Amino acid sequence: MHNKNLIKKYLEELLNIPSPTGYTGNICEYIKSELKELKVDYKTSNKGIIVATIDGINQDEETTFSSHIDTLGAMVKEIKSNGRLSVSQIGGYMMNSIEGENCIIHTRNEKCYEGTLQTIRPSIHIHGNDARELPRDCKNYEVIIDEEVFSKDDILKLGIDIGDIISFDTRTRITKSDFIKSRYLDDKASVAAILYAIKYIKLNNIKPKNTINFLFSNYEEVGHGSSAFIPKNTTEFIAVDMGCPGEGQNSTEYDVCICTKDSNGPYDYDLVNRLISTCKSRSINYKLDIYPNYGSDATAALKSGMDAKFALIGPGVFSSHGYERTHIKSIIETINLIIAYIS
Ligand SMILES: [Zn+2]
């Protein structure tokens, strides 16, 4: 039996650290300090990718698992004369999914200011139908800063400038029934699964068949996460990222999802077969699925020239890139598959 509380602790700690793409320094430090505590060797790339390695019996062929520590977010696009900020999106999401959400503006001199993302016509008592019918385009949103600011100058005096990062409240809730509701379970549910798996491997002195690497990428949401720093003996690359349960999909919030094809085409036939037979022989609950609008870090690695078999597995995350939900069972089955596959 796995320690659910430890999985939840990792997940809550990860979700608590704001990490929109381009602002992953703090979460990198968190990952590195966990790896140090677990006494696992790691390296960091110039771009900030972390690769942790555990030697296997066979050191000539390596299996690399990737997960991404960056999330969606926004950047200050314009400082408006009314004392508000317009924003530019980081990553692909629907603006209405963060409408009315609390946020933090992170300045380059390490100050944080609170605010709320609102539409430019936020009050039904003032704008009536215009409030309802306003197109939910990025240009129709602004951040109301929780400071007494009334002009562009007032904002500049706070030290806020164009290009400052904006992170959104994750609204993390873990229910008694073990559902986890939060923004950015993509991909922090997988990162928590991987940290837990590493701890499990160390505590139980498991010697992997092949050397294994855990790559934490920091630019996945913008497409070039695992495009560098892939250990050179990698013969198998397994992206650990969310599955997509929903209308017409086979994925669930209770199983480990194995993707057979996404927007970039089929995943490696043999490696997917091996993952399926591992699930069958170890009684791991899994679901196969196809994702019509999805690109993973496996594709980023392939496009950068990697020659390895490649797959995508992970917990099922409902309402992805919105207010997301999964169940602890899905994370546990992902952990089970990782551990079973390497040993
Ligand atoms: Zn993801």
Coordinates of C-alpha atoms and ligand atoms in Angstrom, one line a residue:
M1 CA 0.0 0.0 0.0
H2 CA 1.2 3.5 -0.8
N3 CA 1.4 6.4 1.6
K4 CA -1.4 8.6 0.3
N5 CA -0.5 11.4 2.8
L6 CA 3.0 11.6 1.4
I7 CA 1.6 11.8 -2.2
K8 CA -0.8 14.6 -1.1
K9 CA 2.0 16.4 0.7
Y10 CA 4.2 16.5 -2.4
L11 CA 1.3 17.6 -4.5
E12 CA 0.2 20.4 -2.2
E13 CA 3.8 21.7 -1.8
L14 CA 4.3 21.7 -5.6
L15 CA 0.9 23.4 -6.2
N16 CA 1.8 26.0 -3.6
I17 CA 4.8 27.2 -5.5
P18 CA 3.9 29.6 -8.4
S19 CA 5.7 28.4 -11.6
P20 CA 4.3 29.8 -14.8
T21 CA 6.6 29.0 -17.8
G22 CA 9.6 31.4 -17.6
Y23 CA 9.4 31.7 -13.8
T24 CA 10.4 28.2 -12.6
G25 CA 13.4 29.1 -10.4
N26 CA 11.6 28.5 -7.0
I27 CA 10.1 25.2 -8.1
C28 CA 13.5 24.1 -9.4
E29 CA 15.0 24.8 -6.0
Y30 CA 12.2 22.8 -4.4
I31 CA 12.9 19.8 -6.7
K32 CA 16.6 20.0 -6.1
S33 CA 16.2 20.1 -2.3
E34 CA 14.0 17.0 -2.4
L35 CA 16.5 15.2 -4.6
K36 CA 19.3 16.1 -2.1
E37 CA 17.3 14.8 0.8
L38 CA 16.7 11.6 -1.1
K39 CA 20.4 11.4 -2.0
V40 CA 19.8 11.1 -5.7
D41 CA 22.4 12.5 -8.1
Y42 CA 21.1 15.2 -10.5
K43 CA 22.4 17.7 -13.0
T44 CA 20.9 21.0 -14.1
S45 CA 21.1 22.4 -17.7
N46 CA 21.7 26.0 -18.7
K47 CA 18.0 26.3 -19.5
G48 CA 17.1 25.0 -16.1
I49 CA 16.1 21.4 -16.9
I50 CA 16.9 19.0 -14.0
V51 CA 17.8 15.4 -14.6
A52 CA 18.0 13.0 -11.7
T53 CA 19.7 9.6 -12.3
I54 CA 19.5 6.2 -10.5
D55 CA 21.9 3.6 -11.8
G56 CA 20.6 0.3 -13.0
I57 CA 22.0 -3.2 -13.4
N58 CA 22.4 -2.4 -17.1
Q59 CA 24.0 1.0 -17.6
D60 CA 24.2 0.9 -21.4
E61 CA 20.5 1.5 -22.0
E62 CA 18.7 4.2 -20.1
T63 CA 15.0 4.9 -19.6
T64 CA 14.2 8.5 -19.2
F65 CA 10.9 9.7 -17.6
S66 CA 10.0 13.4 -18.1
S67 CA 7.5 15.5 -16.3
H68 CA 7.1 19.3 -16.5
I69 CA 7.3 21.7 -13.6
D70 CA 6.1 24.8 -15.5
T71 CA 2.4 25.8 -15.7
L72 CA 0.1 28.2 -17.4
G73 CA 0.1 31.8 -16.3
A74 CA 0.4 35.4 -17.7
M75 CA 2.7 38.3 -18.2
V76 CA 2.1 42.1 -17.7
K77 CA 1.5 43.3 -21.3
E78 CA 0.6 47.0 -20.7
I79 CA 0.4 49.4 -17.8
K80 CA -2.9 51.2 -18.4
S81 CA -3.6 54.9 -17.6
N82 CA -6.5 53.8 -15.4
G83 CA -4.1 52.1 -13.0
R84 CA -4.8 48.6 -14.2
L85 CA -2.7 46.0 -16.2
S86 CA -3.5 44.2 -19.4
V87 CA -2.1 40.7 -19.7
S88 CA -0.5 38.4 -22.3
Q89 CA -1.2 34.7 -21.8
I90 CA 1.5 32.1 -21.1
G91 CA 0.4 28.8 -22.5
G92 CA -3.0 27.9 -24.1
Y93 CA -6.2 28.3 -22.1
M94 CA -9.6 29.8 -22.2
M95 CA -9.6 33.3 -20.5
N96 CA -13.0 32.7 -18.9
S97 CA -11.4 29.8 -16.9
I98 CA -9.5 32.4 -14.8
E99 CA -12.1 35.2 -14.9
G100 CA -12.5 36.7 -11.4
E101 CA -9.5 34.8 -10.1
N102 CA -7.0 36.1 -7.5
C103 CA -3.5 36.5 -8.8
I104 CA 0.0 37.6 -7.8
I105 CA 2.2 39.9 -9.8
H106 CA 5.9 38.9 -9.3
T107 CA 8.2 41.9 -10.1
R108 CA 11.8 41.5 -11.2
N109 CA 13.0 43.0 -7.9
E110 CA 11.2 40.1 -6.1
K111 CA 8.2 42.0 -4.8
C112 CA 4.8 40.4 -4.9
Y113 CA 1.5 42.2 -5.3
E114 CA -2.0 40.7 -5.1
G115 CA -4.7 41.4 -7.6
T116 CA -7.7 40.0 -9.4
L117 CA -8.2 39.3 -13.1
Q118 CA -11.5 40.8 -14.2
T119 CA -13.1 41.7 -17.5
I120 CA -13.1 45.4 -18.5
R121 CA -16.9 45.3 -17.8
P122 CA -17.1 43.3 -14.6
S123 CA -20.2 44.7 -13.0
I124 CA -23.7 43.7 -14.1
H125 CA -25.1 46.8 -12.3
I126 CA -23.0 49.1 -14.5
H127 CA -22.7 47.3 -17.8
G128 CA -25.8 45.1 -17.9
N129 CA -25.9 42.9 -21.0
D130 CA -22.5 44.3 -22.1
A131 CA -21.0 42.5 -19.1
R132 CA -22.6 39.2 -20.3
E133 CA -21.9 39.6 -24.0
L134 CA -18.4 40.9 -23.9
P135 CA -16.2 38.5 -25.9
R136 CA -13.9 36.6 -23.6
D137 CA -10.8 37.6 -25.5
C138 CA -7.5 38.4 -23.7
K139 CA -7.7 42.0 -24.6
N140 CA -11.0 42.4 -22.7
Y141 CA -9.4 41.4 -19.4
E142 CA -7.3 43.4 -16.9
V143 CA -5.7 42.9 -13.5
I144 CA -7.1 45.1 -10.7
I145 CA -4.1 45.5 -8.3
D146 CA -4.9 45.4 -4.6
E147 CA -3.1 48.7 -4.0
E148 CA -4.3 52.3 -4.1
V149 CA -3.2 53.0 -7.7
F150 CA -5.0 55.3 -10.0
S151 CA -2.6 56.0 -12.8
K152 CA 0.3 54.5 -14.8
D153 CA 2.7 56.4 -12.6
D154 CA 1.3 54.9 -9.4
I155 CA 1.9 51.4 -10.8
L156 CA 5.5 52.2 -12.0
K157 CA 6.2 53.5 -8.4
L158 CA 5.4 50.0 -7.1
G159 CA 8.1 48.6 -9.3
I160 CA 5.7 46.7 -11.6
D161 CA 6.8 46.7 -15.2
I162 CA 6.1 45.1 -18.6
G163 CA 7.0 41.4 -18.6
D164 CA 6.4 40.8 -14.9
I165 CA 5.0 37.3 -14.3
I166 CA 1.4 36.8 -13.1
S167 CA 0.5 33.6 -11.3
F168 CA -3.1 32.6 -10.6
D169 CA -4.5 31.1 -7.4
T170 CA -4.6 27.3 -7.8
R171 CA -7.7 26.9 -5.5
T172 CA -6.3 23.6 -4.4
R173 CA -8.8 21.4 -2.5
I174 CA -8.4 17.7 -1.5
T175 CA -11.8 16.2 -0.6
K176 CA -12.4 13.5 2.0
S177 CA -13.3 11.2 -1.0
D178 CA -9.7 11.7 -2.3
F179 CA -10.5 13.9 -5.3
I180 CA -8.0 16.6 -5.9
K181 CA -9.3 19.8 -7.4
S182 CA -6.8 22.4 -8.5
R183 CA -5.4 24.4 -11.3
Y184 CA -2.1 23.0 -12.7
L185 CA -2.6 19.3 -11.8
D186 CA -1.1 19.4 -15.4
D187 CA 1.6 18.4 -14.7
K188 CA 2.1 18.7 -11.0
A189 CA 0.1 15.5 -10.4
S190 CA 2.8 13.7 -12.4
V191 CA 5.7 15.5 -10.7
A192 CA 4.3 14.4 -7.3
A193 CA 4.0 10.8 -8.7
I194 CA 7.6 10.9 -9.8
L195 CA 9.0 12.4 -6.5
Y196 CA 7.0 9.7 -4.6
A197 CA 8.3 7.0 -7.0
I198 CA 11.9 8.1 -6.4
K199 CA 11.4 8.0 -2.7
Y200 CA 9.9 4.5 -3.0
I201 CA 12.8 3.3 -5.1
K202 CA 15.3 4.6 -2.6
L203 CA 13.5 3.4 0.6
N204 CA 13.0 -0.1 -0.8
N205 CA 16.5 -0.3 -2.3
I206 CA 15.2 -1.2 -5.7
K207 CA 17.9 -1.6 -8.3
P208 CA 16.4 -0.8 -11.7
K209 CA 17.0 -3.1 -14.7
N210 CA 18.3 -0.2 -16.7
T211 CA 19.6 3.1 -15.5
I212 CA 16.7 5.5 -15.1
N213 CA 16.6 9.2 -15.4
F214 CA 13.8 11.6 -14.2
L215 CA 13.9 14.7 -16.3
F216 CA 12.0 17.8 -15.0
S217 CA 11.4 20.1 -17.9
N218 CA 10.5 23.8 -17.5
Y219 CA 9.2 25.0 -20.9
E220 CA 6.7 22.3 -21.8
E221 CA 3.6 24.6 -21.9
V222 CA 5.2 26.6 -24.7
G223 CA 6.5 23.5 -26.7
H224 CA 10.2 23.2 -26.1
G225 CA 10.4 21.6 -22.7
S226 CA 12.4 18.4 -23.3
S227 CA 14.2 19.7 -26.4
A228 CA 17.6 19.4 -24.8
F229 CA 19.7 17.7 -22.1
I230 CA 18.3 14.2 -22.7
P231 CA 20.8 11.7 -21.3
K232 CA 22.6 10.3 -24.3
N233 CA 22.1 6.6 -23.6
T234 CA 18.3 7.1 -23.5
T235 CA 16.7 4.3 -25.6
E236 CA 13.2 4.8 -24.1
F237 CA 11.7 8.2 -23.3
I238 CA 8.4 8.1 -21.3
A239 CA 6.6 11.5 -20.9
V240 CA 4.6 11.5 -17.7
D241 CA 1.9 13.9 -18.2
M242 CA -1.9 14.2 -17.8
G243 CA -4.4 12.0 -19.5
C244 CA -7.7 13.5 -20.8
P245 CA -10.9 12.1 -19.5
G246 CA -14.1 13.6 -20.9
E247 CA -16.6 13.3 -23.7
G248 CA -15.7 10.6 -26.2
Q249 CA -12.5 9.7 -24.3
N250 CA -11.5 6.4 -22.7
S251 CA -9.3 8.0 -20.0
T252 CA -10.5 8.2 -16.4
E253 CA -9.6 9.9 -13.2
Y254 CA -9.0 6.5 -11.6
D255 CA -6.6 4.7 -13.9
V256 CA -3.2 5.4 -15.4
C257 CA -3.8 6.7 -18.9
I258 CA -1.6 5.4 -21.8
C259 CA -1.7 7.5 -24.9
T260 CA -1.5 5.7 -28.2
K261 CA -1.7 8.8 -30.5
D262 CA -1.9 12.5 -30.1
S263 CA -1.8 15.6 -32.5
N264 CA 1.7 14.5 -33.5
G265 CA 0.8 11.0 -34.5
P266 CA 1.2 7.5 -32.9
Y267 CA 3.4 6.7 -30.0
D268 CA 6.0 3.9 -30.3
Y269 CA 4.2 0.6 -30.9
D270 CA 6.6 -1.7 -29.0
L271 CA 7.0 0.6 -26.0
V272 CA 3.2 1.0 -25.6
N273 CA 2.9 -2.8 -25.8
R274 CA 5.5 -3.2 -23.1
L275 CA 3.6 -0.7 -20.9
I276 CA 0.3 -2.5 -21.4
S277 CA 1.8 -5.9 -20.6
T278 CA 3.4 -4.5 -17.4
C279 CA 0.0 -3.2 -16.4
K280 CA -1.6 -6.6 -17.1
S281 CA 1.0 -8.7 -15.3
R282 CA 1.0 -6.5 -12.2
S283 CA -2.8 -5.8 -12.1
I284 CA -2.4 -2.1 -12.7
N285 CA -5.6 -0.3 -13.8
Y286 CA -4.9 1.4 -17.1
K287 CA -6.8 2.9 -20.0
L288 CA -5.6 3.4 -23.6
D289 CA -6.7 6.6 -25.3
I290 CA -6.1 9.1 -28.2
Y291 CA -5.9 12.8 -27.6
P292 CA -7.0 15.0 -30.5
N293 CA -5.4 18.3 -29.3
Y294 CA -2.3 17.4 -27.4
G295 CA 1.5 17.6 -27.8
S296 CA 3.8 16.1 -25.1
D297 CA 7.4 16.5 -24.1
A298 CA 8.1 13.3 -26.0
T299 CA 7.4 15.2 -29.2
A300 CA 9.7 18.1 -28.1
A301 CA 12.5 15.5 -27.5
L302 CA 11.9 13.8 -30.9
K303 CA 11.8 17.1 -32.8
S304 CA 15.2 18.0 -31.2
G305 CA 16.7 14.9 -32.8
M306 CA 16.3 12.2 -30.1
D307 CA 16.4 8.6 -31.4
A308 CA 14.5 6.6 -28.8
K309 CA 11.3 4.7 -28.3
F310 CA 8.7 7.1 -26.9
A311 CA 5.5 6.9 -24.9
L312 CA 3.1 9.1 -22.8
I313 CA 1.5 7.9 -19.6
G314 CA -0.1 9.8 -16.7
P315 CA -3.0 10.4 -14.3
G316 CA -6.3 11.4 -15.9
V317 CA -7.0 15.1 -15.4
F318 CA -10.6 16.3 -16.0
S319 CA -11.2 19.9 -17.4
S320 CA -7.5 20.3 -18.4
H321 CA -6.1 23.8 -18.5
G322 CA -9.2 24.9 -16.6
Y323 CA -10.1 24.2 -13.0
E324 CA -8.8 20.6 -13.0
R325 CA -9.7 17.5 -11.1
T326 CA -8.2 14.1 -10.6
H327 CA -8.5 11.3 -8.0
I328 CA -5.6 9.9 -6.0
K329 CA -6.2 6.5 -7.5
S330 CA -5.0 7.8 -10.9
I331 CA -1.8 9.1 -9.4
I332 CA -1.2 5.9 -7.5
E333 CA -1.7 3.8 -10.7
T334 CA 0.8 6.1 -12.4
I335 CA 3.3 5.5 -9.6
N336 CA 2.6 1.7 -9.8
L337 CA 3.3 1.6 -13.5
I338 CA 6.6 3.6 -13.2
I339 CA 7.9 1.3 -10.4
A340 CA 6.7 -1.9 -12.1
Y341 CA 8.2 -0.9 -15.4
I342 CA 11.7 -0.1 -14.1
S343 CA 12.1 -3.1 -11.8
Ligands
ZN1 ZN 1.1 19.0 -19.3

